[in-house]
């Protein structure tokens, strides 16, 4: 037993030694704002998982007039107050964290995969392929992101609910990843070891997957982290405008819309209806922005030199 304990302690010390020796992690963990952002994200993830496991979605969707007092201000029993339809805002805000993390993750992962693929292919094959892909990306980037999202959302059936907003934002974010990755891939392709790899007979897919993509992970990681907060914000904006979550869904954007339309202008004013969803939304986006800025500083040596 003692031998197993000593082995586990040795493995733990080795792991933390490697962790501290990593220049990226050392730089990231020394950035207080980045650590603050990471702590916020971890907290929101825990809230999202807790809400998903303990809160019944159908129950918090129900109108409970007569069971729960309408427009009840925050109290010990109802920490975030209640809505005009007798819904407890507290569990709805917590469950909104699950929706934000879930749909935000799908949006970012899908747009990252599509944008990275297009960017690397455009950089590697160049000429006609590069022109076709990047000119298409330029056309999409010419439109304001929210306006383009609204135009795309209107194409899809309302029965798709939040998924139509996810698909629209995925298409909107793809050009950003494609342009960033293309620039990074072009720099990698200028290195001599790429020419040597091709001369040795490596297939195009192997060159892209084993040599080009790993050297583009730094800008991809930073862009994904920053876009995560933006995706959560844009999903809430589309729901706020009526193009996202279905009525009754505990989405932060939809709760904000209901609070603005009814809570702020009701008599007496129900400020809590929109305040708490807005607070959780703002804090979550702030966390991703802080972490993204910290990762950018840690991964870019020029940023570290500028700070020094």
Coordinates of C-alpha atoms in Angstrom, one line a residue, residues 9-163:
X9 CA 2.8 11.0 -5.2
X10 CA 5.7 10.7 -7.6
X11 CA 3.3 10.8 -10.6
X12 CA 1.5 13.8 -9.1
X13 CA 4.8 15.7 -8.5
X14 CA 5.9 14.9 -12.0
X15 CA 2.7 16.1 -13.5
X16 CA 2.8 19.4 -11.6
X17 CA 6.5 19.9 -12.4
X18 CA 5.7 19.5 -16.1
X19 CA 2.7 21.9 -15.6
X20 CA 4.9 24.5 -14.1
X21 CA 7.6 24.0 -16.7
X22 CA 5.2 24.8 -19.5
X23 CA 5.9 28.3 -20.7
X24 CA 2.3 28.8 -21.9
X25 CA 0.7 27.6 -18.7
X26 CA 3.2 29.5 -16.6
X27 CA 2.4 32.7 -18.5
X28 CA -1.3 32.1 -18.4
X29 CA -1.5 31.3 -14.7
X30 CA 0.6 34.4 -13.9
X31 CA -2.1 36.5 -15.6
X32 CA -4.6 37.4 -12.9
X33 CA -7.3 38.5 -15.3
X34 CA -7.0 35.2 -17.3
X35 CA -7.2 33.2 -14.1
X36 CA -10.3 35.2 -13.1
X37 CA -11.8 34.5 -16.5
X38 CA -11.1 30.8 -16.1
X39 CA -12.6 30.7 -12.6
X40 CA -15.8 32.4 -14.0
X41 CA -16.0 29.8 -16.8
X42 CA -15.6 26.9 -14.4
X43 CA -18.2 28.3 -12.1
X44 CA -20.7 28.7 -15.0
X45 CA -19.9 25.2 -16.2
X46 CA -20.7 23.8 -12.7
X47 CA -23.9 25.8 -12.6
X48 CA -24.9 24.5 -16.1
X49 CA -24.2 20.8 -15.1
X50 CA -26.0 21.3 -11.8
X51 CA -29.1 22.8 -13.5
X52 CA -29.2 20.0 -16.1
X53 CA -29.0 17.3 -13.5
X54 CA -31.3 18.7 -10.8
X55 CA -33.9 20.9 -12.5
X56 CA -36.9 19.6 -14.5
X57 CA -37.2 21.6 -17.7
X58 CA -40.9 21.0 -18.2
X59 CA -41.6 22.2 -14.7
X60 CA -39.9 25.5 -15.0
X61 CA -41.6 26.1 -18.4
X62 CA -45.1 25.8 -16.8
X63 CA -47.2 28.9 -16.1
X64 CA -48.0 28.7 -12.4
X65 CA -50.3 31.6 -11.7
X66 CA -52.0 31.0 -8.4
X67 CA -49.4 28.6 -7.3
X68 CA -46.5 31.0 -7.3
X69 CA -47.1 34.7 -6.7
X70 CA -46.8 36.9 -9.8
X71 CA -44.1 39.6 -10.0
X72 CA -42.8 38.7 -6.5
X73 CA -39.5 40.6 -5.7
X74 CA -36.4 38.7 -4.7
X75 CA -36.7 37.1 -1.4
X76 CA -35.5 34.1 0.6
X77 CA -38.0 31.8 -1.1
X78 CA -37.6 33.3 -4.5
X79 CA -34.0 34.6 -4.7
X80 CA -34.4 36.1 -8.2
X81 CA -38.1 36.9 -7.9
X82 CA -40.9 35.7 -10.1
X83 CA -42.4 36.6 -13.5
X84 CA -45.8 37.9 -14.4
X85 CA -46.9 34.3 -15.2
X86 CA -45.8 32.9 -11.9
X87 CA -42.5 31.4 -12.9
X88 CA -39.6 31.3 -10.5
X89 CA -36.7 33.1 -12.2
X90 CA -33.9 31.4 -10.1
X91 CA -34.1 27.9 -11.7
X92 CA -34.7 29.4 -15.1
X93 CA -31.6 31.5 -14.9
X94 CA -29.6 28.5 -13.8
X95 CA -30.9 26.3 -16.6
X96 CA -30.2 29.2 -19.0
X97 CA -26.5 28.5 -18.2
X98 CA -26.9 25.0 -19.6
X99 CA -28.5 26.3 -22.8
X100 CA -25.7 29.0 -23.2
X101 CA -22.9 26.5 -22.7
X102 CA -24.5 23.8 -24.9
X103 CA -25.4 25.9 -27.9
X104 CA -22.4 28.1 -27.6
X105 CA -20.1 25.0 -27.7
X106 CA -21.9 23.6 -30.7
X107 CA -21.7 26.9 -32.5
X108 CA -18.0 27.4 -31.8
X109 CA -16.9 23.8 -32.5
X110 CA -18.8 23.6 -35.8
X111 CA -17.6 27.0 -37.1
X112 CA -14.0 26.2 -36.0
X113 CA -14.0 22.9 -37.8
X114 CA -15.4 24.3 -41.0
X115 CA -13.3 27.5 -40.9
X116 CA -10.1 25.6 -40.1
X117 CA -10.7 23.2 -43.0
X118 CA -11.4 25.9 -45.5
X119 CA -8.5 28.1 -44.3
X120 CA -5.9 25.3 -44.5
X121 CA -7.1 24.1 -47.9
X122 CA -7.1 27.6 -49.3
X123 CA -3.5 28.2 -48.1
X124 CA -2.2 24.8 -49.3
X125 CA -3.7 24.7 -52.8
X126 CA -3.6 28.5 -53.4
X127 CA -4.4 29.8 -56.9
X128 CA -8.0 29.1 -58.0
X129 CA -9.0 27.2 -54.8
X130 CA -7.7 30.0 -52.6
X131 CA -9.4 32.7 -54.6
X132 CA -12.8 30.9 -54.6
X133 CA -12.7 30.1 -50.9
X134 CA -11.4 33.5 -49.7
X135 CA -13.5 35.6 -51.9
X136 CA -16.6 33.8 -50.6
X137 CA -15.4 34.4 -47.1
X138 CA -14.8 38.1 -47.9
X139 CA -18.4 38.4 -49.1
X140 CA -19.7 37.0 -45.9
X141 CA -17.4 39.2 -43.8
X142 CA -18.7 42.3 -45.7
X143 CA -22.1 42.0 -43.9
X144 CA -22.6 43.0 -40.2
X145 CA -22.6 39.7 -38.2
X146 CA -25.9 40.3 -36.5
X147 CA -27.6 41.4 -39.7
X148 CA -26.3 38.4 -41.6
X149 CA -27.4 36.1 -38.8
X150 CA -31.0 37.5 -38.9
X151 CA -31.1 37.0 -42.7
X152 CA -29.9 33.4 -42.3
X153 CA -32.2 32.6 -39.4
X154 CA -35.2 33.8 -41.4
X155 CA -34.5 31.1 -44.0
X156 CA -34.9 28.2 -41.6
X157 CA -38.2 26.9 -40.2
X158 CA -39.3 28.2 -36.8
X159 CA -39.7 24.6 -35.6
X160 CA -36.0 24.3 -35.4
X161 CA -35.9 26.6 -32.4
X162 CA -32.4 27.4 -31.1
X163 CA -30.8 25.2 -33.8

